[in-house]
CSV table of C-alpha atoms and ligand atoms in Angstrom, one decimal:
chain,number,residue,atom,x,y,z
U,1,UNK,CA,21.9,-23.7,-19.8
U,2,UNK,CA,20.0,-23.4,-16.5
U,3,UNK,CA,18.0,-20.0,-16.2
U,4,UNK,CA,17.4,-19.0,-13.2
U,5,UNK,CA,14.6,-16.2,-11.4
U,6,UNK,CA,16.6,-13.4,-9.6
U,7,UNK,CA,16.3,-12.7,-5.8
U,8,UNK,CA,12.6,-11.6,-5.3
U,9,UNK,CA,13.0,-8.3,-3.4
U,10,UNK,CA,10.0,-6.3,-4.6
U,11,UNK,CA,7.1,-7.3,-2.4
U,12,UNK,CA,6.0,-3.7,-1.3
U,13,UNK,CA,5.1,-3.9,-4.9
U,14,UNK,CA,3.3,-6.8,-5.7
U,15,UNK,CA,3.3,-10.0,-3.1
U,16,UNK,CA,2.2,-13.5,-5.0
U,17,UNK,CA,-0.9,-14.4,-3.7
U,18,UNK,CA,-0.9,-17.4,-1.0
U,19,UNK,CA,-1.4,-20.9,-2.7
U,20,UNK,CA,-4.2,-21.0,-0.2
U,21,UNK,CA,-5.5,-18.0,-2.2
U,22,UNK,CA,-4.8,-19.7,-5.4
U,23,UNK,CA,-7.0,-22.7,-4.2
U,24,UNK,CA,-10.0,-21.0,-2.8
U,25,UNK,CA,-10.2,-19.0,-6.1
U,26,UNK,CA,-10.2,-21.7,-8.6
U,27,UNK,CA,-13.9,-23.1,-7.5
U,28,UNK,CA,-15.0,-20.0,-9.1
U,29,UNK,CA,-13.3,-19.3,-11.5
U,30,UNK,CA,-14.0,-22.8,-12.5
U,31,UNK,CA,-16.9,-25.2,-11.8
U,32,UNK,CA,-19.0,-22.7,-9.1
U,33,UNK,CA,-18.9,-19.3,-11.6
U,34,UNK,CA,-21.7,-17.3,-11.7
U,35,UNK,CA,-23.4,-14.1,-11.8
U,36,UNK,CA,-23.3,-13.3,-8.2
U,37,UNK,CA,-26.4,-10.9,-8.9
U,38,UNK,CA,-28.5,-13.2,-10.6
U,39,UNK,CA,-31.4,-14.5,-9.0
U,40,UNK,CA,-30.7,-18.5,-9.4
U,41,UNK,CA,-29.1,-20.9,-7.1
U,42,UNK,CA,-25.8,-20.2,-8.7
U,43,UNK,CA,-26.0,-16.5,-8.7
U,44,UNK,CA,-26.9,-17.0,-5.4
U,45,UNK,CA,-24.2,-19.7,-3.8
U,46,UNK,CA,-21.7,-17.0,-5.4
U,47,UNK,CA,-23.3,-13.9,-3.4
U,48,UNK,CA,-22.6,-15.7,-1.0
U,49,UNK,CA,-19.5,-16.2,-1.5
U,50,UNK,CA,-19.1,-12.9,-1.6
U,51,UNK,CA,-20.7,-11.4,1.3
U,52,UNK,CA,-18.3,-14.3,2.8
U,53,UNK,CA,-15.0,-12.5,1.7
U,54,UNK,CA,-16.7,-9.0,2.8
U,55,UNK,CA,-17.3,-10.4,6.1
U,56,UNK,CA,-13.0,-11.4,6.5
U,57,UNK,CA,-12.6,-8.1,4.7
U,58,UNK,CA,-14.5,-6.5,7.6
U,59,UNK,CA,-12.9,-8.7,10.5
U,60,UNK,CA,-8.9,-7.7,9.3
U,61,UNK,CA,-10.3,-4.0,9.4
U,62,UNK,CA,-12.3,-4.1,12.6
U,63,UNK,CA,-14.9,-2.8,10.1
U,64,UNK,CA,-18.7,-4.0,9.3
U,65,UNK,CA,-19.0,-5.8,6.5
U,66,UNK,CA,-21.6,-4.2,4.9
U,67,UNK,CA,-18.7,-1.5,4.7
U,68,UNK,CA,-17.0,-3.3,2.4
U,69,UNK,CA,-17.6,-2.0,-1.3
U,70,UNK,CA,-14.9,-4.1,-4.5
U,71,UNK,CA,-13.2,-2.5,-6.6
U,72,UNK,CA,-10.6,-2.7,-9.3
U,73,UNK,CA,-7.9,-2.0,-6.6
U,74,UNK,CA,-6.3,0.5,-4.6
U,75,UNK,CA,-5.9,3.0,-6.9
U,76,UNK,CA,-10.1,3.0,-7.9
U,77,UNK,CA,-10.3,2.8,-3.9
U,78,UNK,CA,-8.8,5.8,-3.5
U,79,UNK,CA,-10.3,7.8,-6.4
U,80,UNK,CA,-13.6,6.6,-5.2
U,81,UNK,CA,-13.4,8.2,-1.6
U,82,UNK,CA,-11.5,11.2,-2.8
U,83,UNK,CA,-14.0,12.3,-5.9
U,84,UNK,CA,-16.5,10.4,-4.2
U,85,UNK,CA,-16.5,12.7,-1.0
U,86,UNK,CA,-15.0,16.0,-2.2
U,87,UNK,CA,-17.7,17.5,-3.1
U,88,UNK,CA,-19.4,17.5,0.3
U,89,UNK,CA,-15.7,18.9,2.0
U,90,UNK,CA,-15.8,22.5,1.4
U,91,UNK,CA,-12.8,22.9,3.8
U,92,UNK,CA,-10.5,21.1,0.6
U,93,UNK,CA,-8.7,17.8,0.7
U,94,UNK,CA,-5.4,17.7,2.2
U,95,UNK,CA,-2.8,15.0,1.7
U,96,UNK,CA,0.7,14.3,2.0
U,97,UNK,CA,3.1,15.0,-1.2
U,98,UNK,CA,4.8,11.9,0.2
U,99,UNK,CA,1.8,9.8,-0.8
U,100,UNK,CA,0.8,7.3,-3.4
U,101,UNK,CA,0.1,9.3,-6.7
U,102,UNK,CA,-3.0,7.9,-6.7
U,103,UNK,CA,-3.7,10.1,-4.0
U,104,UNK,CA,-1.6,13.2,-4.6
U,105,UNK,CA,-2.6,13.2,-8.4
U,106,UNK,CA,-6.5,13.2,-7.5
U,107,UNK,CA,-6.3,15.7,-5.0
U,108,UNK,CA,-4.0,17.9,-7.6
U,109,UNK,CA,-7.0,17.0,-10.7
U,110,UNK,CA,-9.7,18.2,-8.1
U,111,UNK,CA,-8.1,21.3,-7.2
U,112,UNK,CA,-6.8,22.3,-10.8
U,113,UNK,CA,-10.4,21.5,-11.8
U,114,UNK,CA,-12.1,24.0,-9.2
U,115,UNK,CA,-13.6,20.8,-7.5
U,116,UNK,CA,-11.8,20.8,-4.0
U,117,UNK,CA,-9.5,23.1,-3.0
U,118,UNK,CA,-6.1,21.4,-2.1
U,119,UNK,CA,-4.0,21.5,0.9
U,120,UNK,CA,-1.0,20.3,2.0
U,121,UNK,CA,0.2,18.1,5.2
U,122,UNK,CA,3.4,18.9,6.8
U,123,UNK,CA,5.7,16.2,7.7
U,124,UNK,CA,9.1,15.1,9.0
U,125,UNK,CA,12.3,14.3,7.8
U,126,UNK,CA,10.9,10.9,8.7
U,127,UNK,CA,7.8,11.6,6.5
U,128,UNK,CA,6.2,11.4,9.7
U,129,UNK,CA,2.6,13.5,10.1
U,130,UNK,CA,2.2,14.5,13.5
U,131,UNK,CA,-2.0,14.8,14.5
U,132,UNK,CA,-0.7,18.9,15.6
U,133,UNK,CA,0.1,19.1,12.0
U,134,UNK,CA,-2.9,18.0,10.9
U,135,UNK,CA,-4.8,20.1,13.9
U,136,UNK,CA,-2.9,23.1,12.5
U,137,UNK,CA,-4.0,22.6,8.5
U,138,UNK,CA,-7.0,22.1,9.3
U,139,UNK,CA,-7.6,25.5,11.7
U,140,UNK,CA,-8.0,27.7,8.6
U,141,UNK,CA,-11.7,26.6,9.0
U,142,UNK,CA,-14.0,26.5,5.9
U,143,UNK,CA,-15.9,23.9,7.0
U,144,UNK,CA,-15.7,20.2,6.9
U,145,UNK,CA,-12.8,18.7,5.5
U,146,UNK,CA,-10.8,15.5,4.0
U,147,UNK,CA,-7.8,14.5,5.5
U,148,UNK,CA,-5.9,11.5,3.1
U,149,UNK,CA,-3.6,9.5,4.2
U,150,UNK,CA,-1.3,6.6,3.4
U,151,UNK,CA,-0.8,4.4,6.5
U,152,UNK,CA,2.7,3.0,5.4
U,153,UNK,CA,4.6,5.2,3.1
U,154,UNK,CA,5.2,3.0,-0.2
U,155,UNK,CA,8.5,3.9,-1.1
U,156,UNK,CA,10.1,5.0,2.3
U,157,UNK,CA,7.8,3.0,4.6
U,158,UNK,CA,7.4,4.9,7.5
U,159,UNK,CA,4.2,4.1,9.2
U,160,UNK,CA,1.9,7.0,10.4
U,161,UNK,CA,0.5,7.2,14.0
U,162,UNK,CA,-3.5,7.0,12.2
U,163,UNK,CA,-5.0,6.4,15.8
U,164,UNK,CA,-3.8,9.8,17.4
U,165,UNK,CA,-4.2,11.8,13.6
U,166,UNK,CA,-7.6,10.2,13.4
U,167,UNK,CA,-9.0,11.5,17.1
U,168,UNK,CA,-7.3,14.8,15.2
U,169,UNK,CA,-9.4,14.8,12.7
U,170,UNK,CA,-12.8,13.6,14.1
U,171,UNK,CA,-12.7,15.6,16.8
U,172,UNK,CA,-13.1,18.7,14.6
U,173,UNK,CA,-15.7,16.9,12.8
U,174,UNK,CA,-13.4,16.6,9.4
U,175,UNK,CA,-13.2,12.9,7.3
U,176,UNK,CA,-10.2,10.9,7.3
U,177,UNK,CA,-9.6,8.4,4.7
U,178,UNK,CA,-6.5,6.3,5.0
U,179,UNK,CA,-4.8,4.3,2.4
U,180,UNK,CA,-3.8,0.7,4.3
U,181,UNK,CA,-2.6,-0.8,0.9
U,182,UNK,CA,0.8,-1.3,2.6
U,183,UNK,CA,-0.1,-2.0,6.1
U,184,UNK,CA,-3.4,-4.3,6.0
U,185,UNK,CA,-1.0,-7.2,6.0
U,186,UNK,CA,1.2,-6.2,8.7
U,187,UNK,CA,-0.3,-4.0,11.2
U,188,UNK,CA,-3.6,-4.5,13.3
U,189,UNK,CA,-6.1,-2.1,12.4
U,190,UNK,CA,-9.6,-0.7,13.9
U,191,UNK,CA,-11.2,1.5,11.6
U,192,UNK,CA,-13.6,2.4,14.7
U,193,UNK,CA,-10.9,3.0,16.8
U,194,UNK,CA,-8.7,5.1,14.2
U,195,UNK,CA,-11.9,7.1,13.5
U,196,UNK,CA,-11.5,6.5,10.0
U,197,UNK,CA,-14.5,7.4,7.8
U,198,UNK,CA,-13.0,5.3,4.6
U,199,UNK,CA,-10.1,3.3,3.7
U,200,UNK,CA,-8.5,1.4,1.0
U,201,UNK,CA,-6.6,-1.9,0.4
U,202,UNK,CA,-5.8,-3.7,-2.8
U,203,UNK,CA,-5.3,-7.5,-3.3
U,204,UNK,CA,-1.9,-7.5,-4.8
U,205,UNK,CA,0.0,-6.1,-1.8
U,206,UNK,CA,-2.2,-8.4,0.8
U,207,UNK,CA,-0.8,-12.0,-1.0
U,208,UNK,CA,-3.9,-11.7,-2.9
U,209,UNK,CA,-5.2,-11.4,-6.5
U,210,UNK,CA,-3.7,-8.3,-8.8
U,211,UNK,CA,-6.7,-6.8,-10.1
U,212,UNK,CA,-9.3,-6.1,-7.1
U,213,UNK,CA,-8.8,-3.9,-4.1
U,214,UNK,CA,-11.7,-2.5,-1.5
U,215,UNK,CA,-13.1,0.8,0.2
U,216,UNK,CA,-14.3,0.1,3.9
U,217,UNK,CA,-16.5,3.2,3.8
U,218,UNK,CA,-18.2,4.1,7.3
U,219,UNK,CA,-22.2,3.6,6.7
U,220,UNK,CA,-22.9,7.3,7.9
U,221,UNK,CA,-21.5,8.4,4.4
U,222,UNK,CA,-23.6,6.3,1.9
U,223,UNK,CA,-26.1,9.4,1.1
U,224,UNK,CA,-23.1,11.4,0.9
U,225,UNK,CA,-20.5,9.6,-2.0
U,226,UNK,CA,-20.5,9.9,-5.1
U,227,UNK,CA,-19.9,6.5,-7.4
U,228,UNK,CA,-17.0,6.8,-9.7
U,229,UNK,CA,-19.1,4.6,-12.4
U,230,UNK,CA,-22.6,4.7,-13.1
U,231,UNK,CA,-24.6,1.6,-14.5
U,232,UNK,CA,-26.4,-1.6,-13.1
U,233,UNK,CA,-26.3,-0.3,-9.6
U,234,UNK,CA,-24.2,-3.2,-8.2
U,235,UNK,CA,-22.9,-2.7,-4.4
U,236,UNK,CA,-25.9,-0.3,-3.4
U,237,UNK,CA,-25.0,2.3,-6.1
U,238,UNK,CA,-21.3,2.8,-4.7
U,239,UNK,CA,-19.8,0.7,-7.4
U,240,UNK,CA,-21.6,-0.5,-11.0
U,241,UNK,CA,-20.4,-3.2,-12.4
U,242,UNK,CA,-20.4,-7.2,-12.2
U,243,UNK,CA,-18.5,-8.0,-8.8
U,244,UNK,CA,-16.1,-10.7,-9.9
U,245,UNK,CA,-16.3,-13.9,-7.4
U,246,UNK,CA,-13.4,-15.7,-8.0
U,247,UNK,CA,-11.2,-12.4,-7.2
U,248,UNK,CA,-13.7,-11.5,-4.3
U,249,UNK,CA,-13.4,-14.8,-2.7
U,250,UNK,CA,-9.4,-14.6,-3.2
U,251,UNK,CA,-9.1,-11.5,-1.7
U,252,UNK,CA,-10.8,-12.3,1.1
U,253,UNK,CA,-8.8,-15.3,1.5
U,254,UNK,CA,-6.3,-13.5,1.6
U,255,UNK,CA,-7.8,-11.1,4.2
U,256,UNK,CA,-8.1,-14.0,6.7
U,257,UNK,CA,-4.7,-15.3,6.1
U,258,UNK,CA,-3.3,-11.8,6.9
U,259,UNK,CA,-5.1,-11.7,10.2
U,260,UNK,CA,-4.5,-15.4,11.2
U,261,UNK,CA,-0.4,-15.4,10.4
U,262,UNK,CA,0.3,-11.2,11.4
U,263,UNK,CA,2.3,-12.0,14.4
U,264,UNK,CA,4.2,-14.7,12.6
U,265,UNK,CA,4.9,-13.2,9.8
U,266,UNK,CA,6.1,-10.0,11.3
U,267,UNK,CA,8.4,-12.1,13.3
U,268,UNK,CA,9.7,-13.3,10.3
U,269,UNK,CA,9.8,-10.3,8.1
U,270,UNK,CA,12.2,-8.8,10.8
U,271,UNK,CA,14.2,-11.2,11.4
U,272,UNK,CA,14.6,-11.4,7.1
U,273,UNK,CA,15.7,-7.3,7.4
U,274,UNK,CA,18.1,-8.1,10.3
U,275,UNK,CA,20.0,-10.7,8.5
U,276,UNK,CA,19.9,-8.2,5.5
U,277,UNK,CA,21.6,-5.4,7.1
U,278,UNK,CA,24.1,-7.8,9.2
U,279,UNK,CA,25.1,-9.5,5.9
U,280,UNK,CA,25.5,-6.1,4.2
U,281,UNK,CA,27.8,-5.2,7.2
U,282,UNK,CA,29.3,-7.8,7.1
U,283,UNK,CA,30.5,-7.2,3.3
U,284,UNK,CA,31.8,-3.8,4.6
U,285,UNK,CA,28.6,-1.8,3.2
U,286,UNK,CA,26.3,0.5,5.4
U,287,UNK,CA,23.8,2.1,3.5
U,288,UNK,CA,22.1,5.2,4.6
U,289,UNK,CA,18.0,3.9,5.7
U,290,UNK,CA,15.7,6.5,4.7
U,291,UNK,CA,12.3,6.8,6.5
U,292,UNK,CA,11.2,6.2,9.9
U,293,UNK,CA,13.8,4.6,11.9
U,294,UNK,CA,11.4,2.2,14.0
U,295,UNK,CA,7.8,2.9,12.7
U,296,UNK,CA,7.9,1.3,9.3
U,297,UNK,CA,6.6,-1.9,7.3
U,298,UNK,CA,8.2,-4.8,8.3
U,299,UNK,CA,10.2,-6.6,5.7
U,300,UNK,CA,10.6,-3.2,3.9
U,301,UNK,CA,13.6,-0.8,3.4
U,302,UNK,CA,14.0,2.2,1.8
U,303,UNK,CA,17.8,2.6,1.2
U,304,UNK,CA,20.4,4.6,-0.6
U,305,UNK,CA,24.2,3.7,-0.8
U,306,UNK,CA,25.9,7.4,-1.1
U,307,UNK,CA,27.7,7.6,-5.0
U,308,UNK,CA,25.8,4.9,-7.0
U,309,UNK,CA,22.9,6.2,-8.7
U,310,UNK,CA,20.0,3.8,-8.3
U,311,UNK,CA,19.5,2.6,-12.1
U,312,UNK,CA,23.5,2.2,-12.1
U,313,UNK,CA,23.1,-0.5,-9.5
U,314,UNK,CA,19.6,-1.9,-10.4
U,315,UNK,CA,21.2,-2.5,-14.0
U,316,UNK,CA,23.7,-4.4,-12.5
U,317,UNK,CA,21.6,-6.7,-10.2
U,318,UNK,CA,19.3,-7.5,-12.7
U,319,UNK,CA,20.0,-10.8,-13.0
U,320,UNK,CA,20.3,-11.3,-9.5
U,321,UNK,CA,18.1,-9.5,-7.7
U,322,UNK,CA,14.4,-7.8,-8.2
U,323,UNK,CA,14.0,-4.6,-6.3
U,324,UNK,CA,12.9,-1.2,-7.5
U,325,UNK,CA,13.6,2.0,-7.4
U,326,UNK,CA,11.4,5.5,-7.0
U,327,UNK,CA,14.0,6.9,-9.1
U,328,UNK,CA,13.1,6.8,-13.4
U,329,UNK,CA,14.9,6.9,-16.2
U,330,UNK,CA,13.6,8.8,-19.2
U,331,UNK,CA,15.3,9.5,-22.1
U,332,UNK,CA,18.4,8.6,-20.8
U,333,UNK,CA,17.7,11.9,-18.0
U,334,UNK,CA,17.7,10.4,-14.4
U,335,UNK,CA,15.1,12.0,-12.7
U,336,UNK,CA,15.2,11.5,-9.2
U,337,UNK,CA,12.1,10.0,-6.8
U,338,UNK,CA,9.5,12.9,-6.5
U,339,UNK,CA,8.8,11.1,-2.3
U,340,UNK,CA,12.6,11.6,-1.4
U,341,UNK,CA,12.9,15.1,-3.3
U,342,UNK,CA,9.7,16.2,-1.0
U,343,UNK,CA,11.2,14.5,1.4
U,344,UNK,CA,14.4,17.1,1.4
U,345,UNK,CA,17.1,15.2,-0.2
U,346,UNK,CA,18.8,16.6,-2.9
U,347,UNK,CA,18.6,15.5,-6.6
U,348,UNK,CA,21.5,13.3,-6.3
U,349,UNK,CA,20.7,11.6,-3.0
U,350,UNK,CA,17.2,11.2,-4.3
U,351,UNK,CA,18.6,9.7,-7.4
U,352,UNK,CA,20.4,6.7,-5.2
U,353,UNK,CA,17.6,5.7,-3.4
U,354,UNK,CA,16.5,2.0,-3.8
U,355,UNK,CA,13.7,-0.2,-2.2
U,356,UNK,CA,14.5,-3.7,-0.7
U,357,UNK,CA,11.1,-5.6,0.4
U,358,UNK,CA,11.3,-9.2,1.6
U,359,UNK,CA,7.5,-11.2,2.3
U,360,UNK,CA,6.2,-14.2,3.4
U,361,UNK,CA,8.0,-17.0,1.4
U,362,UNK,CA,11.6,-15.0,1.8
U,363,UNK,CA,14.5,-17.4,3.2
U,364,UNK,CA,17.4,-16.9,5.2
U,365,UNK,CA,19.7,-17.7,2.7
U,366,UNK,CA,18.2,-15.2,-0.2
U,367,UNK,CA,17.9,-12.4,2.3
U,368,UNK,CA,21.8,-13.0,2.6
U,369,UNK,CA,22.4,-13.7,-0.8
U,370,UNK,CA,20.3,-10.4,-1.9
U,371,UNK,CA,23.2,-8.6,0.7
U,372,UNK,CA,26.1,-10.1,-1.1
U,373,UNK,CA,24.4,-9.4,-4.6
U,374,UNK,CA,23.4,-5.6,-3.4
U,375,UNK,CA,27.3,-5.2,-1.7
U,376,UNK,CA,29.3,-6.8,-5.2
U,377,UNK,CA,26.9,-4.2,-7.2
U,378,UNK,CA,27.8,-1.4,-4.9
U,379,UNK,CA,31.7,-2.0,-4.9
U,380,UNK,CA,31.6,-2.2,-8.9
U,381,UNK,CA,29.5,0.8,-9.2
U,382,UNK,CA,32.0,2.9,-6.9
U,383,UNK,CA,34.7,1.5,-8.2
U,384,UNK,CA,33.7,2.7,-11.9
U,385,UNK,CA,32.5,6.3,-11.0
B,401,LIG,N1,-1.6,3.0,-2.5
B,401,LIG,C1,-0.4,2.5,-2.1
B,401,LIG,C2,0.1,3.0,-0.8
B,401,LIG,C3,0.3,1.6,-2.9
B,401,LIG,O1,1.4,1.1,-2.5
B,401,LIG,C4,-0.3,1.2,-4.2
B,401,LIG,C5,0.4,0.3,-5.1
B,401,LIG,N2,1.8,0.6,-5.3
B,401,LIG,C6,-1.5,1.8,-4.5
B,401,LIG,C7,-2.2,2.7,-3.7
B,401,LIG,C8,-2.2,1.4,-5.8
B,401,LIG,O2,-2.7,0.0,-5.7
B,401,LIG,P1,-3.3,-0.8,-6.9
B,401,LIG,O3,-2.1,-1.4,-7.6
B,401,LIG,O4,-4.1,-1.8,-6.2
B,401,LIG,O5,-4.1,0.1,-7.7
């Protein structure tokens, strides 16, 4: 019997890096791999390497590359520049509870632990920040303070207006660190120009390698941050620990990639979520789009079709189609997407919410077939309650 993959829909949450990635990766994980802090030719050739990828890291970002500091990820990007830097912002860290958790949760452990007091962002029913909001947390005074941000929202993907919240934030002489995990990809950024003091990305959401991210950090800040590990002093103190080439090199890779193809592939990641919603129509289904109406990720919606419960309709499209959910299931309790309850919605709304995200290598036909899958699942899951 023929097996075949579901309907990859889930590229908000991990994009399969570019066989062009692939390639340029292989020479060092293979015949070229080194120690790219070793003092031979090897060690060196690899350094290299990696001041190579820094450099495409810094050109996507608008950034210098000496900026650039590796990490595990996304998640270390932003615990670095949030513990890093709290401890020199005595007006607190304020974020958005409609962040990644690996924002919301460090700025929660730093407050509960006495280490930087927390504060909250006000937003939308968009999830939209406006820079006033931000002007008006940040009057209480106190002193300096850290402003967090993600650029695209993950689950709802509304995009913020970072140039205007930035000038905000600078102007009063406050830090901004913005999390562009979901945007580096898609949207043209200038971390001069957004006034942006650090910011994150990770390699998995930019069609690179899983497993490596970086923090742009502006160069004024390098007396001021504090490394999350301690040990062989590896990127100038900021970050101990071997850098890996062959995931360096790949992300990088991927970095120029991203820059090169934007305008393409935005074109096509449109065009992907036009068919989508036309070819749910056109099965009689119109599903409620949560977020920002117009200023969100390409390729990415956030969705909820009213009476069936999210894990109701992922269980049936399993074998059809991947997609996710903010909504979990534990213990057989549905507890609804802690984004969309901050967001407003009530438990049950927040409970039916789903994520549909199409990429690069997504064709016509799947993004109709997903539709026809999504509509069949919807119909049977109505039709049962
Ligand atoms: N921030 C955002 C906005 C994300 O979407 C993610 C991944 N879901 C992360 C941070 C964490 O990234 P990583 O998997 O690289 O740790």
């Amino acid at each position: 019997m023929k097996f075949s993959l579901p309907i990859y829909a889930d590229y908000s949450s991990s994009a399969p890096p570019l066989p062009e990635v692939v390639e340029a990766m292989m020479e060092w994980l293979g015949s070229s791999h080194a120690n790219p802090h070793a003092d031979h030719l090897p060690g060196h050739r690899a350094a290299r390497a990696i001041d190579d990828a820094r450099q495409r890291i810094g050109d996507l970002l608008g950034a210098d590359p000496e900026g650039v500091i590796f990490t595990s990820g996304a998640t270390e990007s932003n615990n670095l520049a949030l513990k890093g830097l709290a401890g020199t912002c005595l007006g607190g860290l304020y974020v958005s509870s409609l962040d990644h958790s690996s924002i919301v949760e460090v700025a929660r452990y730093l407050n509960d632990n006495g280490e930087c007091r927390g504060g909250q962002l006000q937003h939308d029913l968009y999830g939209s920040v406006s820079p006033d909001a931000v002007k008006a947390s940040l009057s209480s005074g106190g002193g300096r303070a850290l402003v967090a941000l993600a650029h695209g929202n993950n689950e709802i993907g509304t995009i913020q207006e970072v140039a205007a919240i930035g000038r905000a934030i600078s102007d009063g002489g406050h830090l901004f660190h913005v999390d562009a995990s979901q945007t580096a990809a898609h949207v043209p950024i200038s971390v001069h120009e957004m006034r942006i003091s650090t910011l994150s990305i990770s390699g998995h959401k930019l069609y690179g390698p899983a497993g490596i991210g970086a923090l742009w950090m502006d160069s004024q800040l390098n007396d001021e941050l504090l490394p999350l590990l301690h040990g062989g002093g590896q990127q100038g103190g900021a970050r101990s620990g071997t850098v890996p080439a062959y995931l360096a090199v790949g992300l990088g890779t991927a970095a120029k990639l991203a820059l090169d193809r934007m305008t393409e592939s935005r074109a096509h990641l449109a065009s992907m979520t036009t068919l989508f919603l036309e070819a749910l129509h056109g099965n009689g289904i119109d599903p409620v789009i949560i977020g920002h109406p117009t200023k969100r990720l390409p390729g990415h919606l956030s969705l909820r079709f009213p009476g069936a419960t999210a894990p109701d309709l992922l269980s049936r499209l399993a074998p059809h189609v991947a997609l996710s959910t903010g909504a979990a299931c534990s213990s057989g309790e549905l507890r609804a997407s802690r984004v969309l309850r901050a967001l407003g919605m009530d438990e049950e709304s927040a409970g039916e919410g789903v994520r549909v995200s199409f990429g690069r290598s997504t064709t016509r036909r799947e993004a109709k077939q997903a539709a026809g899958h999504i509509a069949n699942a919807v119909r049977a899951v109505l039709d049962l309650n």
